[in-house]
Amino acid sequence: MDQSRSIAGKVCDFISCSKSPASLRFTIDSSKQIKEIRERLDGIEVDVSKFSFKDRVHHHHAINGNVPREREIITHSFNNANSASDVFERDKDKEGIIKALLQNDDFDVIHICGPSGVGKTTLGKLVYNDKMIDETFDIKMWVCFPHEYFEKKIIIDMIYSLTGRIENNMEIDQLQQVLQAILKGKKYLLVLDELSNISSVKSLLSVGAKESKIITIATSQEWNSYQLHWLSNESCLFLFMRCAFKEGKEKNPRLIEIGEEIATKCEGRPLVVKILGSILYFSTDEDDWKYVRDNIVPMRKETKMLSVLKLGYDLLPSHLKQCFVCCSVFPQDDGFNNITLIQFWMANGLLKSDDQNEEPESIGMRYINELRRRCLFQDFEQNVDFISFKMHQLVHVLATQIAQNECFIVDSRRTNYSREGCRHLSVIEADLVKEKVGGSELMRSVLFFEMIKPSQTLIGSCISQFPNLRVLDFRNSDMEVLPESISKLKHLRYLNLTKNIKIRRLPMSIFMLRSLETLLLGGCKELEELPRDIRHLVNLRMLVFSSKQRRLPKNGIGCLTSLRRLGIGSCYNLEYLFQDIGHLQALRTLIIGDCPKLVSLPPGVKDLSSLENLMLLDRKKSERCNLKMEMELQSIKPNLRMLCIDGLPEFNELPRWLLQCSSNTLQWLAIKNCPNFERLPVEPLQILKSLEVLEISNCPKFSSLPEDMHGLTALTELKVRDCPDFSKRCKQGTGEDWPKIDHIPRIELDGKVIKSSDYN
């Protein structure tokens, strides 16, 4: 495997967020809102223990079974923070599946089956997250199968789940070798969401230990499956009341009466209960409640369930309706990240606010939270620099139906879209589009997804046929030259050219796109330079790029005073940044990755008064570069909320300036791949009053914690990986350092969650 290519790809994806990124300014602000939402829902876990709900699951066949852990970065449907509001009447199923998984018999497959919306994936998560599973399996994977089966994509997702690396540039035989090398001899657990027939992948997985297990989650019934059924009326009513009414607030008796009727009509379907209850939570208008009650129809078929779910859509505020519907242009299996979705909404003019000073990124994050509160988004996973989440499959189908021809995904099932009505087009299978697309002045968005390589002819056709485009995504294409005609797209606001590895230069006409807000050039490793004329793109808010140039000129990027996010990645010749970086007074996030010759940060960095998120990633481990960078970090203004240091060989101790200058702001600190990092400072840590997450990874010399860890009163999560001596000292209950950390709500050690309020 080409290691340099692997590293470059990882940094490119991380910086550009094409896979899933976000501005941490908004990520951290939103985390508190998300916490409040979950606290309202998690109260169910306490109260549900008061009820003796009968088990209604019928096992068609007696089986022995089990489920995932980290060597994984979460993909698709999985989210390790499961809301207690999702969990009803499943204890016996969970216990039965875990019991089967823990048996040391030969390779076995367990099928979780049931109709859409019954809670199959939720049950799978409960098993996947269980402590006994972590202790039993060496590695685990969770992969959601797309409706369009691509063997290459599935293997890429498995590797990503295990390593966090996105290996898009390998051939399928190379990918198979990489996957099998990881799995060889390991006792693994694999969860395949939305797939019951494993014959297509089973041969790949045979290299693992014979005790390895697979769980499939699907609607189709297998002979030895766990068949899930709907909730009891009692559980259904309880779940609805907790979703629809504010805890501790006096309830309107009339609404309670109507709510009881609604819950009964939901026929025990947890997805329907949660969505209708959560949407009615925002209305005290009796007419709204009656509207829902009177229009619920029997849901014997999925189409009828969709008509009931649409009642929730009907009650959405108008500003959320259009944003929700536009989500249907993204493949359901890929999920979302807050950066990409917000940039998409922004480019299409969907973000509105009464406050003229509210940043569009903040508006977008508010919209995401509002849709989450209504259970239209789910499975939120917060990372250092982004939030990933998804839609339930039925909710995505609902959005697609409401959109009709306005949003269209080209795949093997749907190849002919309406030229007259289509406004947002995404392509999953480029061969089906051939060499041209039908034109329409209504078209606003065209997106080609990760596995697709649109031809030069097709690219030219898109540009010429759709003059009013706002969004154009040509990531990972085979184009060698971006057509000069790109300048005709006067309204273009979002242009994604990530991983166009053959592009050597940008046409000068690109700098006539004065409306452009997002330009993504990460992974364009043959790009000779980023021309100085980029200064004309005065509305750019997000810029990510790779290039071969040695220095970035003055009066180029430094003139882009609207920039909020800047990512510089895989610039292997770069020695100097632009000296006028201090002019970027609105910059919130700065990410520099794999620039091994970069000598220093320019003095102007100290003038970035709005900078809140700083990430330095140096996988090449250039010692000269790292030493200079560490010294100049001391010039950063004291507003950092997040600091990530990754791959600095000479970095050995947390700088004192950080404690002194960011004591009231720093919320997330991550130190990774620093072989000489030994300790946190001995001096009191209590001054880091805002620190919520501390992450230390692959720092082999890091061996112990200071005595005053209890002084970090805001700390809610500690993650440590590949620090052997420290891992021994943190053994739960008996390790020397355990008393120092036992107060932290969530502790993850070498990929295993050893303590969590949600962890069994």
JSON list of C-alpha atoms in Angstrom, two decimals, residues 175-366:
[
{"chain": "A", "resi": 175, "resn": "LEU", "atom": "CA", "xyz": [-8.59, -3.01, -0.93]},
{"chain": "A", "resi": 176, "resn": "GLN", "atom": "CA", "xyz": [-9.33, -6.69, -0.37]},
{"chain": "A", "resi": 177, "resn": "GLN", "atom": "CA", "xyz": [-5.72, -7.28, 0.65]},
{"chain": "A", "resi": 178, "resn": "VAL", "atom": "CA", "xyz": [-5.77, -4.37, 3.09]},
{"chain": "A", "resi": 179, "resn": "LEU", "atom": "CA", "xyz": [-9.01, -5.54, 4.70]},
{"chain": "A", "resi": 180, "resn": "GLN", "atom": "CA", "xyz": [-7.84, -9.13, 5.02]},
{"chain": "A", "resi": 181, "resn": "ALA", "atom": "CA", "xyz": [-4.52, -8.04, 6.52]},
{"chain": "A", "resi": 182, "resn": "ILE", "atom": "CA", "xyz": [-6.43, -6.19, 9.25]},
{"chain": "A", "resi": 183, "resn": "LEU", "atom": "CA", "xyz": [-8.83, -9.06, 9.94]},
{"chain": "A", "resi": 184, "resn": "LYS", "atom": "CA", "xyz": [-6.34, -11.93, 9.76]},
{"chain": "A", "resi": 185, "resn": "GLY", "atom": "CA", "xyz": [-6.56, -14.05, 12.90]},
{"chain": "A", "resi": 186, "resn": "LYS", "atom": "CA", "xyz": [-8.75, -11.48, 14.68]},
{"chain": "A", "resi": 187, "resn": "LYS", "atom": "CA", "xyz": [-11.98, -12.31, 16.44]},
{"chain": "A", "resi": 188, "resn": "TYR", "atom": "CA", "xyz": [-14.23, -9.69, 14.92]},
{"chain": "A", "resi": 189, "resn": "LEU", "atom": "CA", "xyz": [-17.84, -8.64, 15.06]},
{"chain": "A", "resi": 190, "resn": "LEU", "atom": "CA", "xyz": [-19.36, -7.21, 11.89]},
{"chain": "A", "resi": 191, "resn": "VAL", "atom": "CA", "xyz": [-22.79, -5.57, 11.75]},
{"chain": "A", "resi": 192, "resn": "LEU", "atom": "CA", "xyz": [-24.28, -5.24, 8.27]},
{"chain": "A", "resi": 193, "resn": "ASP", "atom": "CA", "xyz": [-27.16, -2.80, 8.36]},
{"chain": "A", "resi": 194, "resn": "GLU", "atom": "CA", "xyz": [-29.71, -3.17, 5.54]},
{"chain": "A", "resi": 195, "resn": "LEU", "atom": "CA", "xyz": [-28.28, -6.48, 4.28]},
{"chain": "A", "resi": 196, "resn": "SER", "atom": "CA", "xyz": [-29.43, -10.03, 4.95]},
{"chain": "A", "resi": 197, "resn": "ASN", "atom": "CA", "xyz": [-27.55, -11.98, 2.25]},
{"chain": "A", "resi": 198, "resn": "ILE", "atom": "CA", "xyz": [-23.87, -12.06, 3.22]},
{"chain": "A", "resi": 199, "resn": "SER", "atom": "CA", "xyz": [-22.67, -14.31, 0.40]},
{"chain": "A", "resi": 200, "resn": "SER", "atom": "CA", "xyz": [-21.17, -11.30, -1.38]},
{"chain": "A", "resi": 201, "resn": "VAL", "atom": "CA", "xyz": [-18.78, -10.53, 1.48]},
{"chain": "A", "resi": 202, "resn": "LYS", "atom": "CA", "xyz": [-18.36, -13.81, 3.36]},
{"chain": "A", "resi": 203, "resn": "SER", "atom": "CA", "xyz": [-15.32, -15.01, 1.40]},
{"chain": "A", "resi": 204, "resn": "LEU", "atom": "CA", "xyz": [-13.50, -11.79, 2.21]},
{"chain": "A", "resi": 205, "resn": "LEU", "atom": "CA", "xyz": [-14.05, -12.31, 5.92]},
{"chain": "A", "resi": 206, "resn": "SER", "atom": "CA", "xyz": [-12.87, -15.91, 6.23]},
{"chain": "A", "resi": 207, "resn": "VAL", "atom": "CA", "xyz": [-9.37, -14.87, 7.32]},
{"chain": "A", "resi": 208, "resn": "GLY", "atom": "CA", "xyz": [-10.62, -13.89, 10.78]},
{"chain": "A", "resi": 209, "resn": "ALA", "atom": "CA", "xyz": [-10.75, -16.12, 13.83]},
{"chain": "A", "resi": 210, "resn": "LYS", "atom": "CA", "xyz": [-13.33, -18.89, 13.58]},
{"chain": "A", "resi": 211, "resn": "GLU", "atom": "CA", "xyz": [-15.25, -17.45, 16.57]},
{"chain": "A", "resi": 212, "resn": "SER", "atom": "CA", "xyz": [-15.99, -14.25, 14.64]},
{"chain": "A", "resi": 213, "resn": "LYS", "atom": "CA", "xyz": [-19.63, -13.23, 14.28]},
{"chain": "A", "resi": 214, "resn": "ILE", "atom": "CA", "xyz": [-21.81, -11.31, 11.86]},
{"chain": "A", "resi": 215, "resn": "ILE", "atom": "CA", "xyz": [-25.09, -9.57, 12.62]},
{"chain": "A", "resi": 216, "resn": "THR", "atom": "CA", "xyz": [-27.34, -8.60, 9.74]},
{"chain": "A", "resi": 217, "resn": "ILE", "atom": "CA", "xyz": [-30.17, -6.09, 10.08]},
{"chain": "A", "resi": 218, "resn": "ALA", "atom": "CA", "xyz": [-32.85, -6.20, 7.41]},
{"chain": "A", "resi": 219, "resn": "THR", "atom": "CA", "xyz": [-36.58, -6.23, 6.77]},
{"chain": "A", "resi": 220, "resn": "SER", "atom": "CA", "xyz": [-36.48, -9.64, 5.07]},
{"chain": "A", "resi": 221, "resn": "GLN", "atom": "CA", "xyz": [-36.92, -12.63, 7.35]},
{"chain": "A", "resi": 222, "resn": "GLU", "atom": "CA", "xyz": [-34.30, -15.38, 7.64]},
{"chain": "A", "resi": 223, "resn": "TRP", "atom": "CA", "xyz": [-34.90, -18.85, 9.02]},
{"chain": "A", "resi": 224, "resn": "ASN", "atom": "CA", "xyz": [-32.85, -18.22, 12.18]},
{"chain": "A", "resi": 225, "resn": "SER", "atom": "CA", "xyz": [-33.76, -14.60, 12.81]},
{"chain": "A", "resi": 226, "resn": "TYR", "atom": "CA", "xyz": [-34.86, -12.44, 15.70]},
{"chain": "A", "resi": 227, "resn": "GLN", "atom": "CA", "xyz": [-38.16, -11.07, 14.45]},
{"chain": "A", "resi": 228, "resn": "LEU", "atom": "CA", "xyz": [-39.07, -7.78, 16.14]},
{"chain": "A", "resi": 229, "resn": "HIS", "atom": "CA", "xyz": [-42.68, -6.70, 16.55]},
{"chain": "A", "resi": 230, "resn": "TRP", "atom": "CA", "xyz": [-44.35, -3.41, 17.42]},
{"chain": "A", "resi": 231, "resn": "LEU", "atom": "CA", "xyz": [-44.50, -1.91, 20.91]},
{"chain": "A", "resi": 232, "resn": "SER", "atom": "CA", "xyz": [-47.36, -2.59, 23.30]},
{"chain": "A", "resi": 233, "resn": "ASN", "atom": "CA", "xyz": [-50.02, 0.13, 23.63]},
{"chain": "A", "resi": 234, "resn": "GLU", "atom": "CA", "xyz": [-48.72, 0.89, 27.12]},
{"chain": "A", "resi": 235, "resn": "SER", "atom": "CA", "xyz": [-45.16, 1.47, 25.92]},
{"chain": "A", "resi": 236, "resn": "CYS", "atom": "CA", "xyz": [-46.41, 3.43, 22.94]},
{"chain": "A", "resi": 237, "resn": "LEU", "atom": "CA", "xyz": [-48.41, 5.80, 25.15]},
{"chain": "A", "resi": 238, "resn": "PHE", "atom": "CA", "xyz": [-45.54, 6.30, 27.57]},
{"chain": "A", "resi": 239, "resn": "LEU", "atom": "CA", "xyz": [-43.08, 7.10, 24.78]},
{"chain": "A", "resi": 240, "resn": "PHE", "atom": "CA", "xyz": [-45.49, 9.53, 23.14]},
{"chain": "A", "resi": 241, "resn": "MET", "atom": "CA", "xyz": [-46.15, 11.43, 26.37]},
{"chain": "A", "resi": 242, "resn": "ARG", "atom": "CA", "xyz": [-42.45, 11.81, 27.09]},
{"chain": "A", "resi": 243, "resn": "CYS", "atom": "CA", "xyz": [-41.79, 13.10, 23.57]},
{"chain": "A", "resi": 244, "resn": "ALA", "atom": "CA", "xyz": [-44.82, 15.40, 23.35]},
{"chain": "A", "resi": 245, "resn": "PHE", "atom": "CA", "xyz": [-44.81, 17.09, 26.79]},
{"chain": "A", "resi": 246, "resn": "LYS", "atom": "CA", "xyz": [-42.18, 19.06, 28.62]},
{"chain": "A", "resi": 247, "resn": "GLU", "atom": "CA", "xyz": [-41.07, 17.32, 31.78]},
{"chain": "A", "resi": 248, "resn": "GLY", "atom": "CA", "xyz": [-42.08, 19.09, 34.98]},
{"chain": "A", "resi": 249, "resn": "LYS", "atom": "CA", "xyz": [-44.52, 21.40, 33.21]},
{"chain": "A", "resi": 250, "resn": "GLU", "atom": "CA", "xyz": [-48.27, 21.17, 33.81]},
{"chain": "A", "resi": 251, "resn": "LYS", "atom": "CA", "xyz": [-49.96, 19.31, 30.98]},
{"chain": "A", "resi": 252, "resn": "ASN", "atom": "CA", "xyz": [-53.12, 20.48, 29.24]},
{"chain": "A", "resi": 253, "resn": "PRO", "atom": "CA", "xyz": [-55.77, 17.82, 30.08]},
{"chain": "A", "resi": 254, "resn": "ARG", "atom": "CA", "xyz": [-57.36, 18.17, 26.66]},
{"chain": "A", "resi": 255, "resn": "LEU", "atom": "CA", "xyz": [-54.02, 17.61, 24.91]},
{"chain": "A", "resi": 256, "resn": "ILE", "atom": "CA", "xyz": [-53.40, 14.56, 27.11]},
{"chain": "A", "resi": 257, "resn": "GLU", "atom": "CA", "xyz": [-56.72, 13.13, 25.99]},
{"chain": "A", "resi": 258, "resn": "ILE", "atom": "CA", "xyz": [-55.96, 13.75, 22.31]},
{"chain": "A", "resi": 259, "resn": "GLY", "atom": "CA", "xyz": [-52.43, 12.44, 22.80]},
{"chain": "A", "resi": 260, "resn": "GLU", "atom": "CA", "xyz": [-53.74, 9.16, 24.16]},
{"chain": "A", "resi": 261, "resn": "GLU", "atom": "CA", "xyz": [-55.83, 8.75, 21.02]},
{"chain": "A", "resi": 262, "resn": "ILE", "atom": "CA", "xyz": [-52.83, 9.56, 18.82]},
{"chain": "A", "resi": 263, "resn": "ALA", "atom": "CA", "xyz": [-50.62, 7.06, 20.66]},
{"chain": "A", "resi": 264, "resn": "THR", "atom": "CA", "xyz": [-53.21, 4.31, 20.20]},
{"chain": "A", "resi": 265, "resn": "LYS", "atom": "CA", "xyz": [-53.49, 5.08, 16.49]},
{"chain": "A", "resi": 266, "resn": "CYS", "atom": "CA", "xyz": [-49.69, 4.81, 16.12]},
{"chain": "A", "resi": 267, "resn": "GLU", "atom": "CA", "xyz": [-50.14, 1.03, 16.37]},
{"chain": "A", "resi": 268, "resn": "GLY", "atom": "CA", "xyz": [-46.99, 0.51, 18.43]},
{"chain": "A", "resi": 269, "resn": "ARG", "atom": "CA", "xyz": [-44.63, 1.92, 15.78]},
{"chain": "A", "resi": 270, "resn": "PRO", "atom": "CA", "xyz": [-41.79, 3.63, 17.70]},
{"chain": "A", "resi": 271, "resn": "LEU", "atom": "CA", "xyz": [-40.57, 5.74, 14.77]},
{"chain": "A", "resi": 272, "resn": "VAL", "atom": "CA", "xyz": [-44.04, 7.17, 14.18]},
{"chain": "A", "resi": 273, "resn": "VAL", "atom": "CA", "xyz": [-44.57, 7.77, 17.90]},
{"chain": "A", "resi": 274, "resn": "LYS", "atom": "CA", "xyz": [-41.29, 9.63, 18.31]},
{"chain": "A", "resi": 275, "resn": "ILE", "atom": "CA", "xyz": [-41.69, 11.85, 15.26]},
{"chain": "A", "resi": 276, "resn": "LEU", "atom": "CA", "xyz": [-45.32, 12.82, 15.88]},
{"chain": "A", "resi": 277, "resn": "GLY", "atom": "CA", "xyz": [-44.74, 13.29, 19.61]},
{"chain": "A", "resi": 278, "resn": "SER", "atom": "CA", "xyz": [-41.57, 15.35, 19.12]},
{"chain": "A", "resi": 279, "resn": "ILE", "atom": "CA", "xyz": [-43.20, 17.60, 16.52]},
{"chain": "A", "resi": 280, "resn": "LEU", "atom": "CA", "xyz": [-46.31, 18.16, 18.67]},
{"chain": "A", "resi": 281, "resn": "TYR", "atom": "CA", "xyz": [-43.99, 19.08, 21.55]},
{"chain": "A", "resi": 282, "resn": "PHE", "atom": "CA", "xyz": [-43.61, 22.44, 19.80]},
{"chain": "A", "resi": 283, "resn": "SER", "atom": "CA", "xyz": [-47.35, 23.10, 19.53]},
{"chain": "A", "resi": 284, "resn": "THR", "atom": "CA", "xyz": [-49.97, 23.77, 22.19]},
{"chain": "A", "resi": 285, "resn": "ASP", "atom": "CA", "xyz": [-52.59, 24.48, 19.54]},
{"chain": "A", "resi": 286, "resn": "GLU", "atom": "CA", "xyz": [-55.39, 21.95, 20.01]},
{"chain": "A", "resi": 287, "resn": "ASP", "atom": "CA", "xyz": [-56.19, 22.17, 16.29]},
{"chain": "A", "resi": 288, "resn": "ASP", "atom": "CA", "xyz": [-52.70, 20.88, 15.42]},
{"chain": "A", "resi": 289, "resn": "TRP", "atom": "CA", "xyz": [-53.16, 17.90, 17.72]},
{"chain": "A", "resi": 290, "resn": "LYS", "atom": "CA", "xyz": [-56.61, 17.18, 16.29]},
{"chain": "A", "resi": 291, "resn": "TYR", "atom": "CA", "xyz": [-55.21, 17.46, 12.76]},
{"chain": "A", "resi": 292, "resn": "VAL", "atom": "CA", "xyz": [-52.73, 14.70, 13.52]},
{"chain": "A", "resi": 293, "resn": "ARG", "atom": "CA", "xyz": [-55.26, 12.54, 15.36]},
{"chain": "A", "resi": 294, "resn": "ASP", "atom": "CA", "xyz": [-57.93, 12.80, 12.69]},
{"chain": "A", "resi": 295, "resn": "ASN", "atom": "CA", "xyz": [-55.60, 12.06, 9.78]},
{"chain": "A", "resi": 296, "resn": "ILE", "atom": "CA", "xyz": [-53.77, 8.98, 11.06]},
{"chain": "A", "resi": 297, "resn": "VAL", "atom": "CA", "xyz": [-54.75, 6.04, 8.88]},
{"chain": "A", "resi": 298, "resn": "PRO", "atom": "CA", "xyz": [-54.19, 2.30, 9.51]},
{"chain": "A", "resi": 299, "resn": "MET", "atom": "CA", "xyz": [-50.57, 1.53, 8.61]},
{"chain": "A", "resi": 300, "resn": "ARG", "atom": "CA", "xyz": [-50.69, -1.98, 7.20]},
{"chain": "A", "resi": 301, "resn": "LYS", "atom": "CA", "xyz": [-48.38, -0.95, 4.36]},
{"chain": "A", "resi": 302, "resn": "GLU", "atom": "CA", "xyz": [-45.25, 1.20, 4.34]},
{"chain": "A", "resi": 303, "resn": "THR", "atom": "CA", "xyz": [-46.96, 3.71, 2.06]},
{"chain": "A", "resi": 304, "resn": "LYS", "atom": "CA", "xyz": [-49.59, 4.31, 4.72]},
{"chain": "A", "resi": 305, "resn": "MET", "atom": "CA", "xyz": [-46.91, 4.80, 7.37]},
{"chain": "A", "resi": 306, "resn": "LEU", "atom": "CA", "xyz": [-45.34, 7.44, 5.13]},
{"chain": "A", "resi": 307, "resn": "SER", "atom": "CA", "xyz": [-48.65, 9.28, 4.88]},
{"chain": "A", "resi": 308, "resn": "VAL", "atom": "CA", "xyz": [-48.80, 9.35, 8.69]},
{"chain": "A", "resi": 309, "resn": "LEU", "atom": "CA", "xyz": [-45.21, 10.60, 8.97]},
{"chain": "A", "resi": 310, "resn": "LYS", "atom": "CA", "xyz": [-46.09, 13.36, 6.52]},
{"chain": "A", "resi": 311, "resn": "LEU", "atom": "CA", "xyz": [-48.48, 14.75, 9.14]},
{"chain": "A", "resi": 312, "resn": "GLY", "atom": "CA", "xyz": [-45.38, 15.68, 11.12]},
{"chain": "A", "resi": 313, "resn": "TYR", "atom": "CA", "xyz": [-43.87, 17.37, 8.07]},
{"chain": "A", "resi": 314, "resn": "ASP", "atom": "CA", "xyz": [-47.08, 19.38, 7.61]},
{"chain": "A", "resi": 315, "resn": "LEU", "atom": "CA", "xyz": [-46.58, 20.95, 11.05]},
{"chain": "A", "resi": 316, "resn": "LEU", "atom": "CA", "xyz": [-42.96, 21.97, 10.43]},
{"chain": "A", "resi": 317, "resn": "PRO", "atom": "CA", "xyz": [-42.17, 25.70, 10.33]},
{"chain": "A", "resi": 318, "resn": "SER", "atom": "CA", "xyz": [-41.84, 26.86, 6.73]},
{"chain": "A", "resi": 319, "resn": "HIS", "atom": "CA", "xyz": [-38.12, 27.57, 7.05]},
{"chain": "A", "resi": 320, "resn": "LEU", "atom": "CA", "xyz": [-37.48, 23.91, 7.93]},
{"chain": "A", "resi": 321, "resn": "LYS", "atom": "CA", "xyz": [-39.69, 22.35, 5.27]},
{"chain": "A", "resi": 322, "resn": "GLN", "atom": "CA", "xyz": [-37.50, 23.29, 2.32]},
{"chain": "A", "resi": 323, "resn": "CYS", "atom": "CA", "xyz": [-34.28, 22.38, 4.13]},
{"chain": "A", "resi": 324, "resn": "PHE", "atom": "CA", "xyz": [-35.74, 19.00, 5.06]},
{"chain": "A", "resi": 325, "resn": "VAL", "atom": "CA", "xyz": [-36.88, 18.21, 1.53]},
{"chain": "A", "resi": 326, "resn": "CYS", "atom": "CA", "xyz": [-33.50, 19.16, 0.02]},
{"chain": "A", "resi": 327, "resn": "CYS", "atom": "CA", "xyz": [-31.85, 16.49, 2.17]},
{"chain": "A", "resi": 328, "resn": "SER", "atom": "CA", "xyz": [-33.33, 13.91, -0.22]},
{"chain": "A", "resi": 329, "resn": "VAL", "atom": "CA", "xyz": [-30.67, 14.77, -2.81]},
{"chain": "A", "resi": 330, "resn": "PHE", "atom": "CA", "xyz": [-28.05, 13.13, -0.57]},
{"chain": "A", "resi": 331, "resn": "PRO", "atom": "CA", "xyz": [-27.92, 9.29, -0.57]},
{"chain": "A", "resi": 332, "resn": "GLN", "atom": "CA", "xyz": [-29.53, 8.05, 2.63]},
{"chain": "A", "resi": 333, "resn": "ASP", "atom": "CA", "xyz": [-26.80, 5.51, 3.31]},
{"chain": "A", "resi": 334, "resn": "ASP", "atom": "CA", "xyz": [-24.01, 8.10, 3.27]},
{"chain": "A", "resi": 335, "resn": "GLY", "atom": "CA", "xyz": [-25.46, 10.14, 6.11]},
{"chain": "A", "resi": 336, "resn": "PHE", "atom": "CA", "xyz": [-24.69, 13.82, 6.66]},
{"chain": "A", "resi": 337, "resn": "ASN", "atom": "CA", "xyz": [-22.18, 16.09, 8.30]},
{"chain": "A", "resi": 338, "resn": "ASN", "atom": "CA", "xyz": [-23.02, 19.54, 9.52]},
{"chain": "A", "resi": 339, "resn": "ILE", "atom": "CA", "xyz": [-20.43, 21.40, 7.42]},
{"chain": "A", "resi": 340, "resn": "THR", "atom": "CA", "xyz": [-21.44, 20.00, 4.05]},
{"chain": "A", "resi": 341, "resn": "LEU", "atom": "CA", "xyz": [-25.17, 20.25, 4.71]},
{"chain": "A", "resi": 342, "resn": "ILE", "atom": "CA", "xyz": [-24.94, 23.83, 6.00]},
{"chain": "A", "resi": 343, "resn": "GLN", "atom": "CA", "xyz": [-22.81, 24.88, 3.02]},
{"chain": "A", "resi": 344, "resn": "PHE", "atom": "CA", "xyz": [-25.39, 23.27, 0.70]},
{"chain": "A", "resi": 345, "resn": "TRP", "atom": "CA", "xyz": [-28.29, 25.05, 2.37]},
{"chain": "A", "resi": 346, "resn": "MET", "atom": "CA", "xyz": [-26.36, 28.31, 2.37]},
{"chain": "A", "resi": 347, "resn": "ALA", "atom": "CA", "xyz": [-25.51, 28.05, -1.33]},
{"chain": "A", "resi": 348, "resn": "ASN", "atom": "CA", "xyz": [-29.17, 27.51, -2.17]},
{"chain": "A", "resi": 349, "resn": "GLY", "atom": "CA", "xyz": [-30.31, 30.49, -0.12]},
{"chain": "A", "resi": 350, "resn": "LEU", "atom": "CA", "xyz": [-32.29, 28.46, 2.42]},
{"chain": "A", "resi": 351, "resn": "LEU", "atom": "CA", "xyz": [-30.88, 29.99, 5.61]},
{"chain": "A", "resi": 352, "resn": "LYS", "atom": "CA", "xyz": [-33.03, 32.83, 6.93]},
{"chain": "A", "resi": 353, "resn": "SER", "atom": "CA", "xyz": [-32.88, 34.77, 10.19]},
{"chain": "A", "resi": 354, "resn": "ASP", "atom": "CA", "xyz": [-34.59, 37.80, 11.70]},
{"chain": "A", "resi": 355, "resn": "ASP", "atom": "CA", "xyz": [-31.22, 38.72, 13.21]},
{"chain": "A", "resi": 356, "resn": "GLN", "atom": "CA", "xyz": [-29.14, 40.32, 10.46]},
{"chain": "A", "resi": 357, "resn": "ASN", "atom": "CA", "xyz": [-25.98, 39.74, 12.49]},
{"chain": "A", "resi": 358, "resn": "GLU", "atom": "CA", "xyz": [-26.49, 35.98, 12.85]},
{"chain": "A", "resi": 359, "resn": "GLU", "atom": "CA", "xyz": [-23.87, 34.08, 10.86]},
{"chain": "A", "resi": 360, "resn": "PRO", "atom": "CA", "xyz": [-25.26, 31.68, 8.22]},
{"chain": "A", "resi": 361, "resn": "GLU", "atom": "CA", "xyz": [-23.24, 28.85, 9.77]},
{"chain": "A", "resi": 362, "resn": "SER", "atom": "CA", "xyz": [-24.98, 29.50, 13.08]},
{"chain": "A", "resi": 363, "resn": "ILE", "atom": "CA", "xyz": [-28.38, 29.58, 11.39]},
{"chain": "A", "resi": 364, "resn": "GLY", "atom": "CA", "xyz": [-27.64, 26.27, 9.69]},
{"chain": "A", "resi": 365, "resn": "MET", "atom": "CA", "xyz": [-26.60, 24.64, 12.95]},
{"chain": "A", "resi": 366, "resn": "ARG", "atom": "CA", "xyz": [-29.79, 25.92, 14.55]}
]
